[in-house]
CSV table of N, CA, C and O in Angstrom, one decimal:
chain,number,residue,atom,x,y,z
A,1,MET,N,62.6,-82.4,-21.6
A,1,MET,CA,61.4,-82.3,-22.4
A,1,MET,C,61.4,-83.4,-23.4
A,1,MET,O,62.4,-83.8,-24.0
A,2,ALA,N,60.2,-84.0,-23.6
A,2,ALA,CA,60.1,-85.1,-24.6
A,2,ALA,C,60.1,-84.5,-26.0
A,2,ALA,O,59.8,-83.4,-26.3
A,3,GLU,N,60.6,-85.4,-26.9
A,3,GLU,CA,60.6,-85.0,-28.3
A,3,GLU,C,59.2,-85.0,-28.9
A,3,GLU,O,58.4,-85.8,-28.4
A,4,TYR,N,59.1,-84.3,-30.0
A,4,TYR,CA,57.8,-84.2,-30.7
A,4,TYR,C,57.8,-85.1,-31.9
A,4,TYR,O,58.9,-85.3,-32.5
A,5,ASP,N,56.7,-85.6,-32.3
A,5,ASP,CA,56.5,-86.4,-33.5
A,5,ASP,C,56.2,-85.5,-34.7
A,5,ASP,O,55.1,-85.1,-34.8
A,6,VAL,N,57.2,-85.3,-35.6
A,6,VAL,CA,56.9,-84.4,-36.7
A,6,VAL,C,56.8,-85.2,-38.0
A,6,VAL,O,56.8,-84.7,-39.1
A,7,THR,N,56.7,-86.6,-37.9
A,7,THR,CA,56.5,-87.4,-39.0
A,7,THR,C,55.2,-87.2,-39.7
A,7,THR,O,54.2,-86.7,-39.1
A,8,GLY,N,55.2,-87.5,-41.0
A,8,GLY,CA,54.0,-87.3,-41.8
A,8,GLY,C,54.0,-86.0,-42.6
A,8,GLY,O,55.1,-85.5,-42.8
A,9,GLU,N,52.9,-85.6,-43.1
A,9,GLU,CA,52.8,-84.4,-43.9
A,9,GLU,C,52.3,-83.2,-43.2
A,9,GLU,O,51.2,-83.3,-42.5
A,10,TRP,N,52.9,-82.1,-43.3
A,10,TRP,CA,52.5,-80.8,-42.6
A,10,TRP,C,53.0,-79.6,-43.4
A,10,TRP,O,53.9,-79.8,-44.2
A,11,ILE,N,52.4,-78.5,-43.2
A,11,ILE,CA,52.7,-77.3,-43.9
A,11,ILE,C,53.4,-76.2,-43.1
A,11,ILE,O,52.9,-75.9,-42.0
A,12,ALA,N,54.5,-75.6,-43.6
A,12,ALA,CA,55.1,-74.5,-42.9
A,12,ALA,C,54.7,-73.3,-43.7
A,12,ALA,O,55.0,-73.2,-44.9
A,13,HIS,N,54.0,-72.3,-43.1
A,13,HIS,CA,53.6,-71.1,-43.7
A,13,HIS,C,54.7,-70.1,-43.5
A,13,HIS,O,55.1,-69.7,-42.4
A,14,GLN,N,55.3,-69.6,-44.6
A,14,GLN,CA,56.5,-68.7,-44.5
A,14,GLN,C,56.1,-67.3,-44.7
A,14,GLN,O,55.1,-66.9,-45.4
A,15,SER,N,56.8,-66.4,-44.1
A,15,SER,CA,56.6,-64.9,-44.1
A,15,SER,C,56.8,-64.3,-45.5
A,15,SER,O,56.3,-63.2,-45.8
A,16,ASN,N,57.5,-65.1,-46.4
A,16,ASN,CA,57.8,-64.6,-47.7
A,16,ASN,C,56.7,-65.0,-48.7
A,16,ASN,O,56.8,-64.8,-49.9
A,17,GLY,N,55.6,-65.5,-48.2
A,17,GLY,CA,54.4,-65.9,-49.0
A,17,GLY,C,54.4,-67.3,-49.5
A,17,GLY,O,53.3,-67.7,-50.0
A,18,PHE,N,55.4,-68.1,-49.3
A,18,PHE,CA,55.4,-69.5,-49.7
A,18,PHE,C,54.9,-70.4,-48.6
A,18,PHE,O,55.2,-70.2,-47.4
A,19,ASP,N,54.1,-71.4,-49.0
A,19,ASP,CA,53.7,-72.5,-48.1
A,19,ASP,C,54.5,-73.7,-48.5
A,19,ASP,O,54.3,-74.2,-49.6
A,20,VAL,N,55.3,-74.2,-47.6
A,20,VAL,CA,56.1,-75.4,-47.9
A,20,VAL,C,55.5,-76.6,-47.3
A,20,VAL,O,55.3,-76.6,-46.1
A,21,THR,N,55.3,-77.7,-48.1
A,21,THR,CA,54.7,-78.9,-47.5
A,21,THR,C,55.9,-79.8,-47.2
A,21,THR,O,56.7,-80.2,-48.1
A,22,PHE,N,56.0,-80.3,-46.0
A,22,PHE,CA,57.0,-81.2,-45.6
A,22,PHE,C,56.3,-82.6,-45.5
A,22,PHE,O,55.2,-82.8,-45.0
A,23,ASN,N,57.1,-83.6,-45.9
A,23,ASN,CA,56.7,-85.0,-45.7
A,23,ASN,C,57.9,-85.7,-45.0
A,23,ASN,O,59.0,-85.8,-45.7
A,24,ILE,N,57.7,-86.0,-43.8
A,24,ILE,CA,58.9,-86.5,-43.0
A,24,ILE,C,58.7,-87.9,-42.5
A,24,ILE,O,57.6,-88.3,-42.1
A,25,ARG,N,59.8,-88.7,-42.6
A,25,ARG,CA,59.8,-90.1,-42.2
A,25,ARG,C,61.0,-90.2,-41.2
A,25,ARG,O,62.0,-89.6,-41.3
A,26,PRO,N,60.8,-91.1,-40.2
A,26,PRO,CA,62.0,-91.4,-39.4
A,26,PRO,C,63.1,-92.1,-40.1
A,26,PRO,O,62.8,-92.9,-41.0
A,27,THR,N,64.3,-91.8,-39.8
A,27,THR,CA,65.5,-92.5,-40.4
A,27,THR,C,65.7,-93.8,-39.7
A,27,THR,O,65.9,-93.8,-38.5
A,28,LYS,N,65.6,-94.9,-40.5
A,28,LYS,CA,65.8,-96.3,-39.9
A,28,LYS,C,65.0,-96.5,-38.6
A,28,LYS,O,65.5,-97.1,-37.7
A,29,GLY,N,63.8,-96.0,-38.5
A,29,GLY,CA,62.9,-96.2,-37.4
A,29,GLY,C,63.3,-95.3,-36.2
A,29,GLY,O,62.6,-95.4,-35.1
A,30,VAL,N,64.2,-94.4,-36.3
A,30,VAL,CA,64.6,-93.5,-35.2
A,30,VAL,C,63.8,-92.2,-35.4
A,30,VAL,O,64.1,-91.5,-36.3
A,31,PHE,N,62.9,-91.9,-34.5
A,31,PHE,CA,62.0,-90.8,-34.7
A,31,PHE,C,62.6,-89.5,-34.4
A,31,PHE,O,62.0,-88.4,-34.7
A,32,THR,N,63.8,-89.4,-33.9
A,32,THR,CA,64.5,-88.1,-33.7
A,32,THR,C,65.4,-87.8,-34.9
A,32,THR,O,65.8,-86.7,-35.0
A,33,ASP,N,65.7,-88.8,-35.7
A,33,ASP,CA,66.5,-88.5,-36.9
A,33,ASP,C,65.6,-88.7,-38.1
A,33,ASP,O,64.8,-89.6,-38.2
A,34,LEU,N,65.6,-87.7,-39.0
A,34,LEU,CA,64.5,-87.6,-40.0
A,34,LEU,C,65.0,-87.6,-41.5
A,34,LEU,O,66.1,-87.0,-41.8
A,35,ASP,N,64.3,-88.2,-42.3
A,35,ASP,CA,64.4,-88.1,-43.8
A,35,ASP,C,63.3,-87.1,-44.2
A,35,ASP,O,62.1,-87.3,-43.8
A,36,VAL,N,63.7,-86.1,-44.9
A,36,VAL,CA,62.8,-84.9,-45.2
A,36,VAL,C,62.6,-84.8,-46.7
A,36,VAL,O,63.6,-84.7,-47.4
A,37,GLU,N,61.3,-84.7,-47.1
A,37,GLU,CA,61.0,-84.2,-48.4
A,37,GLU,C,60.2,-83.0,-48.3
A,37,GLU,O,59.4,-82.8,-47.3
A,38,ALA,N,60.4,-82.0,-49.2
A,38,ALA,CA,59.7,-80.7,-49.1
A,38,ALA,C,59.3,-80.3,-50.5
A,38,ALA,O,59.9,-80.7,-51.5
A,39,SER,N,58.2,-79.6,-50.6
A,39,SER,CA,57.7,-79.1,-51.9
A,39,SER,C,56.9,-77.8,-51.7
A,39,SER,O,56.4,-77.5,-50.6
A,40,TYR,N,56.9,-77.0,-52.8
A,40,TYR,CA,56.1,-75.8,-52.8
A,40,TYR,C,55.8,-75.6,-54.3
A,40,TYR,O,56.3,-76.4,-55.2
A,41,SER,N,55.1,-74.6,-54.7
A,41,SER,CA,54.7,-74.3,-56.0
A,41,SER,C,55.9,-74.2,-57.0
A,41,SER,O,55.8,-74.4,-58.2
A,42,GLY,N,57.1,-73.9,-56.4
A,42,GLY,CA,58.3,-73.7,-57.3
A,42,GLY,C,59.3,-74.9,-57.3
A,42,GLY,O,60.3,-74.8,-58.0
A,43,GLY,N,59.0,-76.0,-56.6
A,43,GLY,CA,59.9,-77.1,-56.7
A,43,GLY,C,59.8,-78.1,-55.6
A,43,GLY,O,58.9,-78.0,-54.7
A,44,ARG,N,60.8,-79.0,-55.6
A,44,ARG,CA,60.8,-80.1,-54.6
A,44,ARG,C,62.2,-80.1,-54.1
A,44,ARG,O,63.2,-79.7,-54.7
A,45,ALA,N,62.3,-80.8,-52.9
A,45,ALA,CA,63.6,-80.9,-52.2
A,45,ALA,C,63.7,-82.2,-51.4
A,45,ALA,O,62.6,-82.7,-51.0
A,46,GLN,N,64.9,-82.6,-51.1
A,46,GLN,CA,65.1,-83.7,-50.2
A,46,GLN,C,66.2,-83.4,-49.2
A,46,GLN,O,67.1,-82.6,-49.6
A,47,GLY,N,66.2,-84.0,-48.0
A,47,GLY,CA,67.2,-83.7,-47.1
A,47,GLY,C,67.1,-84.5,-45.8
A,47,GLY,O,66.4,-85.5,-45.8
A,48,LYS,N,67.7,-84.0,-44.8
A,48,LYS,CA,67.8,-84.7,-43.5
A,48,LYS,C,67.4,-83.7,-42.4
A,48,LYS,O,67.5,-82.4,-42.6
A,49,GLY,N,67.1,-84.2,-41.2
A,49,GLY,CA,66.8,-83.3,-40.1
A,49,GLY,C,66.8,-84.1,-38.8
A,49,GLY,O,67.1,-85.3,-38.8
A,50,TRP,N,66.4,-83.4,-37.7
A,50,TRP,CA,66.4,-84.0,-36.4
A,50,TRP,C,65.4,-83.2,-35.5
A,50,TRP,O,65.1,-82.1,-35.8
A,51,VAL,N,65.0,-83.9,-34.5
A,51,VAL,CA,64.2,-83.3,-33.4
A,51,VAL,C,64.9,-83.6,-32.1
A,51,VAL,O,65.3,-84.8,-31.9
A,52,SER,N,65.1,-82.6,-31.2
A,52,SER,CA,65.7,-82.9,-29.9
A,52,SER,C,65.0,-81.9,-28.9
A,52,SER,O,65.1,-80.7,-29.0
A,53,GLY,N,64.3,-82.5,-28.0
A,53,GLY,CA,63.6,-81.7,-27.0
A,53,GLY,C,62.6,-80.9,-27.7
A,53,GLY,O,61.7,-81.4,-28.4
A,54,ASP,N,62.7,-79.6,-27.5
A,54,ASP,CA,61.7,-78.7,-28.2
A,54,ASP,C,62.3,-78.0,-29.4
A,54,ASP,O,61.8,-77.0,-29.9
A,55,GLU,N,63.4,-78.6,-30.0
A,55,GLU,CA,64.1,-78.0,-31.1
A,55,GLU,C,63.9,-78.9,-32.4
A,55,GLU,O,63.9,-80.1,-32.3
A,56,PHE,N,63.7,-78.2,-33.5
A,56,PHE,CA,63.6,-78.9,-34.8
A,56,PHE,C,64.6,-78.3,-35.8
A,56,PHE,O,64.9,-77.1,-35.8
A,57,PHE,N,65.2,-79.2,-36.6
A,57,PHE,CA,66.2,-78.7,-37.6
A,57,PHE,C,66.0,-79.6,-38.9
A,57,PHE,O,65.8,-80.8,-38.8
A,58,ALA,N,66.0,-78.9,-40.0
A,58,ALA,CA,66.0,-79.6,-41.3
A,58,ALA,C,66.8,-78.8,-42.3
A,58,ALA,O,66.8,-77.6,-42.3
A,59,GLU,N,67.5,-79.6,-43.2
A,59,GLU,CA,68.2,-79.0,-44.3
A,59,GLU,C,67.8,-79.7,-45.5
A,59,GLU,O,67.9,-80.9,-45.6
A,60,VAL,N,67.4,-79.0,-46.5
A,60,VAL,CA,66.9,-79.6,-47.8
A,60,VAL,C,67.6,-79.0,-49.0
A,60,VAL,O,67.8,-77.8,-49.0
A,61,ASP,N,67.9,-79.8,-49.9
A,61,ASP,CA,68.5,-79.4,-51.2
A,61,ASP,C,67.3,-79.2,-52.2
A,61,ASP,O,66.8,-80.2,-52.7
A,62,TRP,N,67.0,-78.0,-52.6
A,62,TRP,CA,66.0,-77.7,-53.6
A,62,TRP,C,66.5,-78.1,-55.0
A,62,TRP,O,67.7,-77.9,-55.3
A,63,GLU,N,65.6,-78.6,-55.8
A,63,GLU,CA,66.0,-79.0,-57.2
A,63,GLU,C,66.7,-77.8,-58.0
A,63,GLU,O,67.6,-78.1,-58.8
A,64,ALA,N,66.2,-76.6,-57.7
A,64,ALA,CA,66.8,-75.4,-58.5
A,64,ALA,C,68.2,-75.0,-58.0
A,64,ALA,O,68.8,-74.1,-58.5
A,65,GLY,N,68.7,-75.7,-56.9
A,65,GLY,CA,70.0,-75.4,-56.4
A,65,GLY,C,70.2,-74.9,-55.0
A,65,GLY,O,71.1,-75.2,-54.4
A,66,PRO,N,69.3,-74.0,-54.5
A,66,PRO,CA,69.5,-73.5,-53.2
A,66,PRO,C,69.4,-74.6,-52.1
A,66,PRO,O,68.8,-75.7,-52.4
A,67,VAL,N,70.0,-74.4,-51.0
A,67,VAL,CA,69.9,-75.3,-49.8
A,67,VAL,C,69.2,-74.6,-48.7
A,67,VAL,O,69.7,-73.6,-48.3
A,68,GLY,N,68.0,-75.1,-48.4
A,68,GLY,CA,67.2,-74.4,-47.4
A,68,GLY,C,67.5,-75.0,-46.0
A,68,GLY,O,67.6,-76.2,-45.8
A,69,GLN,N,67.7,-74.1,-45.0
A,69,GLN,CA,67.9,-74.5,-43.7
A,69,GLN,C,66.8,-74.0,-42.8
A,69,GLN,O,66.5,-72.8,-42.8
A,70,TYR,N,66.1,-75.0,-42.1
A,70,TYR,CA,64.9,-74.6,-41.3
A,70,TYR,C,65.3,-75.0,-39.8
A,70,TYR,O,65.7,-76.1,-39.5
A,71,THR,N,65.1,-74.0,-39.0
A,71,THR,CA,65.2,-74.2,-37.5
A,71,THR,C,64.0,-73.8,-36.9
A,71,THR,O,63.3,-72.8,-37.3
A,72,GLY,N,63.6,-74.5,-35.8
A,72,GLY,CA,62.3,-74.1,-35.1
A,72,GLY,C,62.3,-74.6,-33.7
A,72,GLY,O,63.1,-75.4,-33.3
A,73,THR,N,61.3,-74.1,-33.0
A,73,THR,CA,61.1,-74.5,-31.6
A,73,THR,C,59.6,-74.8,-31.5
A,73,THR,O,58.8,-74.1,-32.1
A,74,PHE,N,59.3,-75.7,-30.6
A,74,PHE,CA,57.9,-76.0,-30.2
A,74,PHE,C,57.4,-75.1,-29.1
A,74,PHE,O,58.2,-75.0,-28.1
A,75,GLY,N,56.3,-74.5,-29.2
A,75,GLY,CA,55.7,-73.7,-28.1
A,75,GLY,C,55.1,-74.6,-27.1
A,75,GLY,O,54.9,-75.8,-27.3
A,76,LEU,N,54.6,-74.0,-26.0
A,76,LEU,CA,53.9,-74.8,-25.0
A,76,LEU,C,52.7,-75.5,-25.5
A,76,LEU,O,52.3,-76.5,-25.0
A,77,ASP,N,52.1,-75.0,-26.6
A,77,ASP,CA,50.9,-75.6,-27.2
A,77,ASP,C,51.2,-76.6,-28.2
A,77,ASP,O,50.3,-77.2,-28.8
A,78,GLY,N,52.5,-76.9,-28.4
A,78,GLY,CA,52.9,-77.9,-29.4
A,78,GLY,C,53.1,-77.4,-30.8
A,78,GLY,O,53.4,-78.2,-31.7
A,79,ARG,N,52.8,-76.1,-31.0
A,79,ARG,CA,53.0,-75.6,-32.4
A,79,ARG,C,54.4,-75.3,-32.6
A,79,ARG,O,55.1,-74.8,-31.8
A,80,LEU,N,54.8,-75.5,-33.9
A,80,LEU,CA,56.2,-75.3,-34.3
A,80,LEU,C,56.3,-74.0,-35.1
A,80,LEU,O,55.5,-73.8,-36.0
A,81,SER,N,57.4,-73.3,-34.8
A,81,SER,CA,57.7,-72.0,-35.6
A,81,SER,C,59.2,-71.8,-35.6
A,81,SER,O,59.9,-72.3,-34.7
A,82,GLY,N,59.6,-71.0,-36.6
A,82,GLY,CA,61.1,-70.8,-36.6
A,82,GLY,C,61.5,-69.9,-37.8
A,82,GLY,O,60.7,-69.1,-38.3
A,83,THR,N,62.7,-70.1,-38.2
A,83,THR,CA,63.2,-69.3,-39.3
A,83,THR,C,63.8,-70.2,-40.4
A,83,THR,O,64.2,-71.4,-40.1
A,84,THR,N,63.9,-69.7,-41.6
A,84,THR,CA,64.6,-70.5,-42.7
A,84,THR,C,65.4,-69.5,-43.5
A,84,THR,O,65.1,-68.3,-43.5
A,85,PHE,N,66.4,-70.0,-44.1
A,85,PHE,CA,67.2,-69.2,-45.0
A,85,PHE,C,67.9,-70.1,-46.0
A,85,PHE,O,68.0,-71.3,-45.9
A,86,ASP,N,68.3,-69.5,-47.1
A,86,ASP,CA,69.0,-70.1,-48.2
A,86,ASP,C,70.5,-70.1,-47.9
A,86,ASP,O,71.1,-69.0,-47.8
A,87,ARG,N,71.1,-71.3,-47.7
A,87,ARG,CA,72.5,-71.3,-47.3
A,87,ARG,C,73.4,-70.7,-48.4
A,87,ARG,O,74.5,-70.2,-48.1
A,88,THR,N,73.0,-70.7,-49.7
A,88,THR,CA,73.8,-70.1,-50.7
A,88,THR,C,73.6,-68.6,-50.8
A,88,THR,O,74.3,-67.9,-51.5
A,89,ASN,N,72.6,-68.1,-50.1
A,89,ASN,CA,72.3,-66.7,-50.1
A,89,ASN,C,71.7,-66.4,-48.7
A,89,ASN,O,70.4,-66.2,-48.6
A,90,PRO,N,72.5,-66.3,-47.6
A,90,PRO,CA,72.0,-66.2,-46.2
A,90,PRO,C,71.1,-65.0,-46.0
A,90,PRO,O,70.3,-65.0,-45.0
A,91,SER,N,71.2,-64.0,-46.8
A,91,SER,CA,70.3,-62.8,-46.6
A,91,SER,C,68.9,-63.1,-47.0
A,91,SER,O,68.0,-62.3,-46.6
A,92,SER,N,68.6,-64.2,-47.7
A,92,SER,CA,67.3,-64.6,-48.0
A,92,SER,C,66.7,-65.4,-46.9
A,92,SER,O,66.8,-66.6,-46.8
A,93,GLU,N,66.1,-64.7,-46.0
A,93,GLU,CA,65.6,-65.3,-44.7
A,93,GLU,C,64.1,-65.1,-44.6
A,93,GLU,O,63.6,-64.0,-45.0
A,94,ALA,N,63.4,-66.0,-44.0
A,94,ALA,CA,61.9,-65.9,-43.7
A,94,ALA,C,61.6,-66.5,-42.4
A,94,ALA,O,62.3,-67.4,-41.9
A,95,THR,N,60.6,-66.1,-41.7
A,95,THR,CA,60.1,-66.8,-40.6
A,95,THR,C,59.0,-67.8,-41.1
A,95,THR,O,58.5,-67.7,-42.2
A,96,TRP,N,58.7,-68.8,-40.3
A,96,TRP,CA,57.6,-69.8,-40.6
A,96,TRP,C,56.9,-70.3,-39.4
A,96,TRP,O,57.4,-70.2,-38.3
A,97,PHE,N,55.7,-70.9,-39.6
A,97,PHE,CA,55.0,-71.4,-38.5
A,97,PHE,C,54.0,-72.5,-39.0
A,97,PHE,O,53.7,-72.6,-40.2
A,98,CYS,N,53.6,-73.4,-38.2
A,98,CYS,CA,52.7,-74.5,-38.5
A,98,CYS,C,51.4,-74.2,-37.7
A,98,CYS,O,51.5,-73.8,-36.5
A,99,GLU,N,50.3,-74.3,-38.3
A,99,GLU,CA,49.0,-74.0,-37.6
A,99,GLU,C,48.6,-75.1,-36.6
A,99,GLU,O,48.1,-74.8,-35.6
A,100,GLU,N,48.8,-76.3,-37.0
A,100,GLU,CA,48.4,-77.5,-36.1
A,100,GLU,C,49.5,-77.8,-35.1
A,100,GLU,O,50.7,-77.9,-35.5
A,101,PRO,N,49.1,-78.2,-33.9
A,101,PRO,CA,50.1,-78.6,-32.9
A,101,PRO,C,50.6,-80.0,-33.2
A,101,PRO,O,49.8,-80.8,-33.8
A,102,PHE,N,51.8,-80.3,-32.7
A,102,PHE,CA,52.3,-81.7,-32.8
A,102,PHE,C,52.2,-82.4,-31.5
A,102,PHE,O,52.1,-81.7,-30.5
A,103,ARG,N,52.2,-83.7,-31.5
A,103,ARG,CA,52.1,-84.5,-30.3
A,103,ARG,C,53.5,-85.0,-30.0
A,103,ARG,O,54.4,-85.1,-30.8
A,104,ARG,N,53.7,-85.2,-28.7
A,104,ARG,CA,55.0,-85.7,-28.2
A,104,ARG,C,55.1,-87.2,-28.6
A,104,ARG,O,54.1,-87.9,-28.7
A,105,LEU,N,56.3,-87.7,-28.6
A,105,LEU,CA,56.5,-89.2,-28.9
A,105,LEU,C,55.8,-90.0,-27.8
A,105,LEU,O,55.5,-91.2,-28.1
A,106,ASP,N,55.7,-89.5,-26.6
A,106,ASP,CA,55.1,-90.3,-25.5
A,106,ASP,C,53.5,-90.3,-25.6
A,106,ASP,O,52.9,-90.8,-24.8
A,107,GLY,N,53.0,-89.6,-26.7
A,107,GLY,CA,51.6,-89.5,-26.9
A,107,GLY,C,50.9,-88.4,-26.2
A,107,GLY,O,49.7,-88.1,-26.5
A,108,SER,N,51.5,-87.6,-25.4
A,108,SER,CA,50.9,-86.4,-24.7
A,108,SER,C,50.8,-85.3,-25.7
A,108,SER,O,51.5,-85.2,-26.7
A,109,SER,N,49.8,-84.4,-25.5
A,109,SER,CA,49.7,-83.2,-26.3
A,109,SER,C,50.7,-82.2,-25.9
A,109,SER,O,51.3,-82.2,-24.9
A,110,GLY,N,50.8,-81.2,-26.8
A,110,GLY,CA,51.9,-80.2,-26.6
A,110,GLY,C,51.7,-79.4,-25.3
A,110,GLY,O,52.7,-78.9,-24.8
A,111,ASN,N,50.5,-79.1,-24.9
A,111,ASN,CA,50.3,-78.2,-23.8
A,111,ASN,C,50.2,-78.9,-22.4
A,111,ASN,O,49.8,-78.3,-21.4
A,112,ARG,N,50.4,-80.2,-22.4
A,112,ARG,CA,50.4,-80.9,-21.1
A,112,ARG,C,51.7,-81.5,-20.8
A,112,ARG,O,52.3,-82.1,-21.7
A,113,PRO,N,52.2,-81.4,-19.6
A,113,PRO,CA,53.5,-82.0,-19.3
A,113,PRO,C,53.5,-83.5,-19.5
A,113,PRO,O,52.5,-84.2,-19.3
A,114,ALA,N,54.6,-84.0,-20.1
A,114,ALA,CA,54.8,-85.4,-20.3
A,114,ALA,C,54.6,-86.2,-18.9
A,114,ALA,O,55.1,-85.7,-17.9
A,115,GLY,N,53.9,-87.3,-19.0
A,115,GLY,CA,53.7,-88.1,-17.8
A,115,GLY,C,52.7,-87.5,-16.8
A,115,GLY,O,52.6,-88.0,-15.7
A,116,SER,N,51.9,-86.5,-17.2
A,116,SER,CA,50.9,-85.9,-16.3
A,116,SER,C,49.7,-86.8,-16.1
A,116,SER,O,48.9,-86.5,-15.3
A,117,GLN,N,49.5,-87.8,-17.0
A,117,GLN,CA,48.4,-88.7,-16.9
A,117,GLN,C,47.0,-88.1,-17.2
A,117,GLN,O,46.0,-88.6,-17.0
A,118,LEU,N,47.1,-86.9,-17.8
A,118,LEU,CA,45.8,-86.2,-18.2
A,118,LEU,C,45.4,-86.8,-19.5
A,118,LEU,O,46.2,-87.1,-20.4
A,119,ILE,N,44.1,-87.0,-19.7
A,119,ILE,CA,43.5,-87.5,-20.9
A,119,ILE,C,43.2,-86.4,-21.9
A,119,ILE,O,42.6,-85.4,-21.5
A,120,ASP,N,43.6,-86.6,-23.1
A,120,ASP,CA,43.4,-85.6,-24.1
A,120,ASP,C,41.9,-85.6,-24.6
A,120,ASP,O,41.3,-86.6,-24.6
């Protein structure tokens, strides 16, 4: 499966009531290795992440001290959802999702097979 392009700014809506805004850039031009900035009403964070196939991972160091770990998978429609927890307090866990679908690096939309030659 092709990797998805998660670069740019997008919002993860968390089940604990927080909306986290991610701003992601490729690391040294490699779109599967990520430099991650995150923010919400309570602070800011920086970290690293990656995308591989339909999996997403990011780990961010929040200014207040906790380290947030985000894991997720892309659905057939290209939407990303998963779980997050505080590595310093693993019982502090929440689910999260993104409303908007992501596109694959090959330019195809999430719900169409890569290389299908279908026009979006």
